PDB file of C-alpha atoms in Angstrom:
ATOM      1  CA  UNK A 146     -13.855 -13.707  21.354  1.00  0.00           C
ATOM      2  CA  UNK A 147     -10.279 -12.433  21.287  1.00  0.00           C
ATOM      3  CA  UNK A 148      -7.788 -14.891  19.937  1.00  0.00           C
ATOM      4  CA  UNK A 149      -5.792 -14.272  23.113  1.00  0.00           C
ATOM      5  CA  UNK A 150      -8.532 -16.001  25.088  1.00  0.00           C
ATOM      6  CA  UNK A 151      -9.221 -18.810  22.648  1.00  0.00           C
ATOM      7  CA  UNK A 152      -8.450 -22.383  23.667  1.00  0.00           C
ATOM      8  CA  UNK A 153      -6.609 -23.019  20.419  1.00  0.00           C
ATOM      9  CA  UNK A 154      -2.796 -22.923  20.574  1.00  0.00           C
ATOM     10  CA  UNK A 155      -1.008 -19.822  19.276  1.00  0.00           C
ATOM     11  CA  UNK A 156       2.139 -20.517  17.280  1.00  0.00           C
ATOM     12  CA  UNK A 157       4.840 -17.959  17.945  1.00  0.00           C
ATOM     13  CA  UNK A 158       7.362 -16.714  15.414  1.00  0.00           C
ATOM     14  CA  UNK A 159      10.355 -19.045  15.488  1.00  0.00           C
ATOM     15  CA  UNK A 160      12.897 -17.322  13.286  1.00  0.00           C
ATOM     16  CA  UNK A 161      13.494 -14.046  15.142  1.00  0.00           C
ATOM     17  CA  UNK A 162      16.849 -13.667  13.377  1.00  0.00           C
ATOM     18  CA  UNK A 163      15.007 -12.989  10.115  1.00  0.00           C
ATOM     19  CA  UNK A 164      14.811  -9.438   8.780  1.00  0.00           C
ATOM     20  CA  UNK A 165      11.257 -10.130   7.596  1.00  0.00           C
ATOM     21  CA  UNK A 166       9.440 -10.613  10.892  1.00  0.00           C
ATOM     22  CA  UNK A 167       6.430  -8.743   9.509  1.00  0.00           C
ATOM     23  CA  UNK A 168       6.107 -11.363   6.748  1.00  0.00           C
ATOM     24  CA  UNK A 169       5.856 -14.110   9.374  1.00  0.00           C
ATOM     25  CA  UNK A 170       3.256 -12.118  11.306  1.00  0.00           C
ATOM     26  CA  UNK A 171       1.167 -11.654   8.145  1.00  0.00           C
ATOM     27  CA  UNK A 172       1.406 -15.409   7.571  1.00  0.00           C
ATOM     28  CA  UNK A 173       0.237 -16.208  11.127  1.00  0.00           C
ATOM     29  CA  UNK A 174      -2.744 -13.853  10.921  1.00  0.00           C
ATOM     30  CA  UNK A 175      -3.564 -15.270   7.497  1.00  0.00           C
ATOM     31  CA  UNK A 176      -3.621 -18.732   9.091  1.00  0.00           C
ATOM     32  CA  UNK A 177      -5.927 -17.504  11.863  1.00  0.00           C
ATOM     33  CA  UNK A 178      -8.355 -16.225   9.233  1.00  0.00           C
ATOM     34  CA  UNK A 179      -8.083 -19.355   7.093  1.00  0.00           C
ATOM     35  CA  UNK A 180      -8.608 -21.753  10.026  1.00  0.00           C
ATOM     36  CA  UNK A 181     -11.468 -19.761  11.491  1.00  0.00           C
ATOM     37  CA  UNK A 182      -9.677 -18.575  14.623  1.00  0.00           C
ATOM     38  CA  UNK A 183     -10.466 -15.112  13.289  1.00  0.00           C
ATOM     39  CA  UNK A 184     -13.699 -14.653  11.354  1.00  0.00           C
ATOM     40  CA  UNK A 185     -15.146 -11.807   9.333  1.00  0.00           C
ATOM     41  CA  UNK A 186     -16.042  -8.959  11.670  1.00  0.00           C
ATOM     42  CA  UNK A 187     -13.809 -10.200  14.518  1.00  0.00           C
ATOM     43  CA  UNK A 188     -11.525  -7.717  16.239  1.00  0.00           C
ATOM     44  CA  UNK A 189      -7.806  -8.429  16.193  1.00  0.00           C
ATOM     45  CA  UNK A 190      -5.733  -8.140  19.358  1.00  0.00           C
ATOM     46  CA  UNK A 191      -4.110  -4.732  19.843  1.00  0.00           C
ATOM     47  CA  UNK A 192      -0.571  -3.993  18.595  1.00  0.00           C
ATOM     48  CA  UNK A 193       0.705  -4.480  22.145  1.00  0.00           C
ATOM     49  CA  UNK A 194      -1.097  -7.802  22.519  1.00  0.00           C
ATOM     50  CA  UNK A 195       0.122  -9.068  19.142  1.00  0.00           C
ATOM     51  CA  UNK A 196       3.694  -8.060  20.016  1.00  0.00           C
ATOM     52  CA  UNK A 197       3.228 -10.051  23.229  1.00  0.00           C
ATOM     53  CA  UNK A 198       1.880 -13.088  21.370  1.00  0.00           C
ATOM     54  CA  UNK A 199       4.748 -13.145  18.873  1.00  0.00           C
ATOM     55  CA  UNK A 200       7.408 -11.979  21.350  1.00  0.00           C
ATOM     56  CA  UNK A 201       8.540  -9.126  19.105  1.00  0.00           C
ATOM     57  CA  UNK A 202       8.492  -5.330  19.187  1.00  0.00           C
ATOM     58  CA  UNK A 203       5.508  -3.383  17.897  1.00  0.00           C
ATOM     59  CA  UNK A 204       7.377  -2.317  14.730  1.00  0.00           C
ATOM     60  CA  UNK A 205       6.939  -5.548  12.682  1.00  0.00           C
ATOM     61  CA  UNK A 206       3.398  -5.909  14.064  1.00  0.00           C
ATOM     62  CA  UNK A 207       2.500  -2.422  12.831  1.00  0.00           C
ATOM     63  CA  UNK A 208       4.023  -3.164   9.408  1.00  0.00           C
ATOM     64  CA  UNK A 209       2.107  -6.453   9.124  1.00  0.00           C
ATOM     65  CA  UNK A 210      -1.189  -4.765   9.993  1.00  0.00           C
ATOM     66  CA  UNK A 211      -0.573  -2.073   7.375  1.00  0.00           C
ATOM     67  CA  UNK A 212       0.017  -4.718   4.714  1.00  0.00           C
ATOM     68  CA  UNK A 213      -3.142  -6.587   5.705  1.00  0.00           C
ATOM     69  CA  UNK A 214      -5.118  -3.346   5.607  1.00  0.00           C
ATOM     70  CA  UNK A 215      -3.741  -2.374   2.199  1.00  0.00           C
ATOM     71  CA  UNK A 216      -4.724  -5.799   0.866  1.00  0.00           C
ATOM     72  CA  UNK A 217      -8.227  -5.454   2.286  1.00  0.00           C
ATOM     73  CA  UNK A 218      -7.983  -8.278   4.828  1.00  0.00           C
ATOM     74  CA  UNK A 219      -8.519  -6.009   7.821  1.00  0.00           C
ATOM     75  CA  UNK A 220      -9.875  -2.529   8.493  1.00  0.00           C
ATOM     76  CA  UNK A 221      -8.706  -0.063  11.129  1.00  0.00           C
ATOM     77  CA  UNK A 222     -11.645   1.670  12.799  1.00  0.00           C
ATOM     78  CA  UNK A 223     -10.486   4.805  14.610  1.00  0.00           C
ATOM     79  CA  UNK A 224     -11.006   4.583  18.339  1.00  0.00           C
ATOM     80  CA  UNK A 225     -12.133   0.953  18.188  1.00  0.00           C
ATOM     81  CA  UNK A 226      -9.372  -1.222  16.747  1.00  0.00           C
ATOM     82  CA  UNK A 227      -8.592  -3.469  13.791  1.00  0.00           C
ATOM     83  CA  UNK A 228     -11.255  -5.809  12.429  1.00  0.00           C
ATOM     84  CA  UNK A 229     -11.321  -8.622   9.871  1.00  0.00           C
ATOM     85  CA  UNK A 230     -13.036  -7.257   6.783  1.00  0.00           C
ATOM     86  CA  UNK A 231     -16.479  -8.528   5.840  1.00  0.00           C
ATOM     87  CA  UNK A 232     -15.462  -9.416   2.296  1.00  0.00           C
ATOM     88  CA  UNK A 233     -14.427 -12.380   0.180  1.00  0.00           C
ATOM     89  CA  UNK A 234     -11.770 -13.681   2.556  1.00  0.00           C
ATOM     90  CA  UNK A 235     -10.546 -16.324   0.104  1.00  0.00           C
ATOM     91  CA  UNK A 236      -9.831 -13.647  -2.490  1.00  0.00           C
ATOM     92  CA  UNK A 237      -7.897 -11.577   0.049  1.00  0.00           C
ATOM     93  CA  UNK A 238      -5.930 -14.597   1.239  1.00  0.00           C
ATOM     94  CA  UNK A 239      -4.993 -15.256  -2.382  1.00  0.00           C
ATOM     95  CA  UNK A 240      -3.619 -11.713  -2.646  1.00  0.00           C
ATOM     96  CA  UNK A 241      -1.645 -12.213   0.556  1.00  0.00           C
ATOM     97  CA  UNK A 242      -0.247 -15.501  -0.740  1.00  0.00           C
ATOM     98  CA  UNK A 243       0.812 -13.774  -3.941  1.00  0.00           C
ATOM     99  CA  UNK A 244       2.501 -10.904  -2.134  1.00  0.00           C
ATOM    100  CA  UNK A 245       4.122 -12.896   0.654  1.00  0.00           C
ATOM    101  CA  UNK A 246       5.517 -15.648  -1.578  1.00  0.00           C
ATOM    102  CA  UNK A 247       8.528 -13.445  -2.362  1.00  0.00           C
ATOM    103  CA  UNK A 248       7.975  -9.888  -1.037  1.00  0.00           C
ATOM    104  CA  UNK A 249      11.061  -8.230  -2.540  1.00  0.00           C
ATOM    105  CA  UNK A 250      10.731  -9.636  -6.061  1.00  0.00           C
ATOM    106  CA  UNK A 251       6.972  -9.099  -5.985  1.00  0.00           C
ATOM    107  CA  UNK A 252       7.576  -5.423  -5.228  1.00  0.00           C
ATOM    108  CA  UNK A 253       9.855  -5.144  -8.261  1.00  0.00           C
ATOM    109  CA  UNK A 254       7.186  -6.837 -10.378  1.00  0.00           C
ATOM    110  CA  UNK A 255       4.619  -4.385  -9.029  1.00  0.00           C
ATOM    111  CA  UNK A 256       6.796  -1.445  -9.995  1.00  0.00           C
ATOM    112  CA  UNK A 257       7.189  -2.844 -13.493  1.00  0.00           C
ATOM    113  CA  UNK A 258       3.384  -3.084 -13.650  1.00  0.00           C
ATOM    114  CA  UNK A 259       3.104   0.494 -12.395  1.00  0.00           C
ATOM    115  CA  UNK A 260       5.562   1.668 -15.053  1.00  0.00           C
ATOM    116  CA  UNK A 261       3.563  -0.077 -17.763  1.00  0.00           C
ATOM    117  CA  UNK A 262       0.196   1.260 -16.622  1.00  0.00           C
ATOM    118  CA  UNK A 263       0.939   4.655 -15.104  1.00  0.00           C
ATOM    119  CA  UNK A 264       3.408   5.913 -17.696  1.00  0.00           C
ATOM    120  CA  UNK A 265       0.958   5.257 -20.539  1.00  0.00           C
ATOM    121  CA  UNK A 266      -1.853   6.772 -18.471  1.00  0.00           C
ATOM    122  CA  UNK A 267       0.253   9.905 -17.893  1.00  0.00           C
ATOM    123  CA  UNK A 268       0.813  10.216 -21.642  1.00  0.00           C
ATOM    124  CA  UNK A 269      -2.902   9.945 -22.351  1.00  0.00           C
ATOM    125  CA  UNK A 270      -3.832  12.267 -19.464  1.00  0.00           C
ATOM    126  CA  UNK A 271      -1.707  15.049 -20.950  1.00  0.00           C
ATOM    127  CA  UNK A 272      -3.714  14.724 -24.176  1.00  0.00           C
ATOM    128  CA  UNK A 273      -7.198  14.089 -22.813  1.00  0.00           C
ATOM    129  CA  UNK A 274      -7.480  15.737 -19.381  1.00  0.00           C
ATOM    130  CA  UNK A 275     -10.472  17.909 -18.606  1.00  0.00           C
ATOM    131  CA  UNK A 276     -10.680  20.873 -16.242  1.00  0.00           C
ATOM    132  CA  UNK A 277     -12.354  18.584 -13.707  1.00  0.00           C
ATOM    133  CA  UNK A 278      -9.485  16.083 -13.982  1.00  0.00           C
ATOM    134  CA  UNK A 279      -6.971  18.841 -13.290  1.00  0.00           C
ATOM    135  CA  UNK A 280      -8.918  19.957 -10.212  1.00  0.00           C
ATOM    136  CA  UNK A 281      -8.955  16.398  -8.857  1.00  0.00           C
ATOM    137  CA  UNK A 282      -5.204  15.980  -9.397  1.00  0.00           C
ATOM    138  CA  UNK A 283      -4.534  19.353  -7.743  1.00  0.00           C
ATOM    139  CA  UNK A 284      -6.696  18.391  -4.749  1.00  0.00           C
ATOM    140  CA  UNK A 285      -4.601  15.245  -4.204  1.00  0.00           C
ATOM    141  CA  UNK A 286      -1.415  17.311  -4.296  1.00  0.00           C
ATOM    142  CA  UNK A 287      -2.826  19.802  -1.778  1.00  0.00           C
ATOM    143  CA  UNK A 288      -3.798  16.921   0.532  1.00  0.00           C
ATOM    144  CA  UNK A 289      -0.297  15.493   0.249  1.00  0.00           C
ATOM    145  CA  UNK A 290       1.234  18.900   1.081  1.00  0.00           C
ATOM    146  CA  UNK A 291      -0.977  19.238   4.157  1.00  0.00           C
ATOM    147  CA  UNK A 292      -0.107  15.743   5.367  1.00  0.00           C
ATOM    148  CA  UNK A 293       3.602  16.459   4.991  1.00  0.00           C
ATOM    149  CA  UNK A 294       3.236  19.670   7.005  1.00  0.00           C
ATOM    150  CA  UNK A 295       1.416  17.778   9.778  1.00  0.00           C
ATOM    151  CA  UNK A 296       3.833  14.844   9.724  1.00  0.00           C
ATOM    152  CA  UNK A 297       1.124  12.402   8.652  1.00  0.00           C
ATOM    153  CA  UNK A 298       1.291   9.408   6.315  1.00  0.00           C
ATOM    154  CA  UNK A 299       1.210  10.539   2.687  1.00  0.00           C
ATOM    155  CA  UNK A 300       0.750   7.233   0.873  1.00  0.00           C
ATOM    156  CA  UNK A 301      -3.055   7.578   0.684  1.00  0.00           C
ATOM    157  CA  UNK A 302      -2.854  11.105  -0.753  1.00  0.00           C
ATOM    158  CA  UNK A 303      -0.175   9.917  -3.179  1.00  0.00           C
ATOM    159  CA  UNK A 304      -2.507   7.118  -4.211  1.00  0.00           C
ATOM    160  CA  UNK A 305      -5.260   9.653  -4.898  1.00  0.00           C
ATOM    161  CA  UNK A 306      -2.871  11.568  -7.157  1.00  0.00           C
ATOM    162  CA  UNK A 307      -1.978   8.510  -9.214  1.00  0.00           C
ATOM    163  CA  UNK A 308      -5.616   7.380  -9.382  1.00  0.00           C
ATOM    164  CA  UNK A 309      -6.607  10.856 -10.609  1.00  0.00           C
ATOM    165  CA  UNK A 310      -3.990  10.677 -13.372  1.00  0.00           C
ATOM    166  CA  UNK A 311      -5.311   7.234 -14.347  1.00  0.00           C
ATOM    167  CA  UNK A 312      -8.858   8.652 -14.514  1.00  0.00           C
ATOM    168  CA  UNK A 313      -7.632  11.599 -16.600  1.00  0.00           C
ATOM    169  CA  UNK A 314      -6.415   9.161 -19.272  1.00  0.00           C
ATOM    170  CA  UNK A 315     -10.074   8.338 -20.004  1.00  0.00           C
ATOM    171  CA  UNK A 316      -9.270   4.761 -20.979  1.00  0.00           C
ATOM    172  CA  UNK A 317     -11.744   2.222 -19.614  1.00  0.00           C
ATOM    173  CA  UNK A 318      -9.346  -0.740 -19.861  1.00  0.00           C
ATOM    174  CA  UNK A 319      -6.478   1.041 -18.091  1.00  0.00           C
ATOM    175  CA  UNK A 320      -8.870   2.150 -15.335  1.00  0.00           C
ATOM    176  CA  UNK A 321     -10.181  -1.402 -14.924  1.00  0.00           C
ATOM    177  CA  UNK A 322      -6.717  -2.968 -14.735  1.00  0.00           C
ATOM    178  CA  UNK A 323      -5.582  -0.308 -12.273  1.00  0.00           C
ATOM    179  CA  UNK A 324      -8.653  -0.961 -10.132  1.00  0.00           C
ATOM    180  CA  UNK A 325      -7.979  -4.702 -10.019  1.00  0.00           C
ATOM    181  CA  UNK A 326      -4.404  -4.052  -8.855  1.00  0.00           C
ATOM    182  CA  UNK A 327      -5.300  -1.165  -6.535  1.00  0.00           C
ATOM    183  CA  UNK A 328      -4.561  -2.902  -3.217  1.00  0.00           C
ATOM    184  CA  UNK A 329      -1.216  -4.313  -4.342  1.00  0.00           C
ATOM    185  CA  UNK A 330      -0.184  -1.030  -5.964  1.00  0.00           C
ATOM    186  CA  UNK A 331      -1.127   0.741  -2.744  1.00  0.00           C
ATOM    187  CA  UNK A 332       1.236  -1.577  -0.879  1.00  0.00           C
ATOM    188  CA  UNK A 333       4.116  -0.823  -3.253  1.00  0.00           C
ATOM    189  CA  UNK A 334       3.475   2.905  -2.844  1.00  0.00           C
ATOM    190  CA  UNK A 335       3.469   2.582   0.932  1.00  0.00           C
ATOM    191  CA  UNK A 336       6.801   0.752   0.873  1.00  0.00           C
ATOM    192  CA  UNK A 337       8.446   3.418  -1.284  1.00  0.00           C
ATOM    193  CA  UNK A 338       7.174   6.227   0.974  1.00  0.00           C
ATOM    194  CA  UNK A 339       8.007   4.697   4.356  1.00  0.00           C
ATOM    195  CA  UNK A 340      10.924   7.105   4.772  1.00  0.00           C
ATOM    196  CA  UNK A 341       9.654  10.668   5.459  1.00  0.00           C
ATOM    197  CA  UNK A 342      12.644  12.018   3.513  1.00  0.00           C
ATOM    198  CA  UNK A 343      10.960  10.679   0.363  1.00  0.00           C
ATOM    199  CA  UNK A 344       7.762  12.662   0.877  1.00  0.00           C
ATOM    200  CA  UNK A 345       8.951  16.032  -0.445  1.00  0.00           C
ATOM    201  CA  UNK A 346      10.732  14.322  -3.347  1.00  0.00           C
ATOM    202  CA  UNK A 347       7.580  12.470  -4.385  1.00  0.00           C
ATOM    203  CA  UNK A 348       5.549  15.661  -4.014  1.00  0.00           C
ATOM    204  CA  UNK A 349       7.972  17.470  -6.315  1.00  0.00           C
ATOM    205  CA  UNK A 350       7.548  14.814  -8.998  1.00  0.00           C
ATOM    206  CA  UNK A 351       3.768  15.005  -8.667  1.00  0.00           C
ATOM    207  CA  UNK A 352       3.818  18.767  -9.165  1.00  0.00           C
ATOM    208  CA  UNK A 353       6.002  18.421 -12.265  1.00  0.00           C
ATOM    209  CA  UNK A 354       3.717  15.766 -13.721  1.00  0.00           C
ATOM    210  CA  UNK A 355       0.675  17.979 -13.112  1.00  0.00           C
ATOM    211  CA  UNK A 356       2.420  20.965 -14.697  1.00  0.00           C
ATOM    212  CA  UNK A 357       3.127  18.981 -17.854  1.00  0.00           C
ATOM    213  CA  UNK A 358      -0.374  17.507 -17.959  1.00  0.00           C
ATOM    214  CA  UNK A 359      -1.864  20.996 -17.693  1.00  0.00           C
ATOM    215  CA  UNK A 360       0.454  22.154 -20.510  1.00  0.00           C
ATOM    216  CA  UNK A 361      -0.575  19.184 -22.624  1.00  0.00           C
ATOM    217  CA  UNK A 362       3.075  18.141 -22.946  1.00  0.00           C
ATOM    218  CA  UNK A 363       2.751  14.355 -23.051  1.00  0.00           C
ATOM    219  CA  UNK A 364       6.442  13.731 -23.727  1.00  0.00           C
ATOM    220  CA  UNK A 365       7.601  15.777 -20.735  1.00  0.00           C
ATOM    221  CA  UNK A 366       4.924  14.285 -18.468  1.00  0.00           C
ATOM    222  CA  UNK A 367       6.036  10.760 -19.397  1.00  0.00           C
ATOM    223  CA  UNK A 368       9.707  11.596 -18.776  1.00  0.00           C
ATOM    224  CA  UNK A 369       8.936  12.824 -15.242  1.00  0.00           C
ATOM    225  CA  UNK A 370       6.637   9.863 -14.514  1.00  0.00           C
ATOM    226  CA  UNK A 371       9.363   7.413 -15.576  1.00  0.00           C
ATOM    227  CA  UNK A 372      11.964   9.127 -13.407  1.00  0.00           C
ATOM    228  CA  UNK A 373       9.545   9.246 -10.451  1.00  0.00           C
ATOM    229  CA  UNK A 374       8.847   5.506 -10.583  1.00  0.00           C
ATOM    230  CA  UNK A 375      12.482   4.671 -11.247  1.00  0.00           C
ATOM    231  CA  UNK A 376      13.597   6.557  -8.139  1.00  0.00           C
ATOM    232  CA  UNK A 377      10.900   4.872  -6.061  1.00  0.00           C
ATOM    233  CA  UNK A 378      12.068   1.459  -7.277  1.00  0.00           C
ATOM    234  CA  UNK A 379      15.640   2.328  -6.267  1.00  0.00           C
ATOM    235  CA  UNK A 380      14.388   3.074  -2.740  1.00  0.00           C
ATOM    236  CA  UNK A 381      12.796  -0.374  -2.550  1.00  0.00           C
ATOM    237  CA  UNK A 382      16.014  -1.995  -3.813  1.00  0.00           C
ATOM    238  CA  UNK A 383      18.006  -0.371  -1.007  1.00  0.00           C
ATOM    239  CA  UNK A 384      15.539  -1.755   1.545  1.00  0.00           C
TER     240      UNK A 384
END
């Protein structure tokens, strides 16, 4: 049953003067899941219906749904809608709590984590990469180029690039840590690539990193990776 037609009261967003309306929407949907108003496998109301419920535009609704999808709480099924994931809901809610407790500072913390993990992985990838690793990294770059040309979201392709570099490091512990943080790191990447003007810039960094990995130049690859993440963090700081 749609939450729109449930007999339980729907609490609207009160503080519409806040710049973080999407955070409040995430919190409300989290409450619906926690209290059982939305259960695993249930379909969420459409963007239009959610905007109606919260008395806001579709923009913060869309942003909230993206965050929930990145964190694994919901899944968008093309042509059907958005559904609550059939997973460990308590674990997902914990991730949401962590992220939403202080979104801006959490993003900075995530970038520091990315710098720690990805820079070291880039160094190792330049020393250990195989021909197969290089092909996988190149494929991610090609996908990103195609998405830019078609005006599509590039954050997923960017994520594939970074995951391929992690894999090319051939370090089991780094891969495991990266996997555990995958959803949150995906969110940080999405936030830094929201502006289409950033897409070509990020692509340029990716190509430079690949070039240095192929050349086996660990020092140069690390320098580019650091600059890439530093610039992305600056974008987040500007809001």
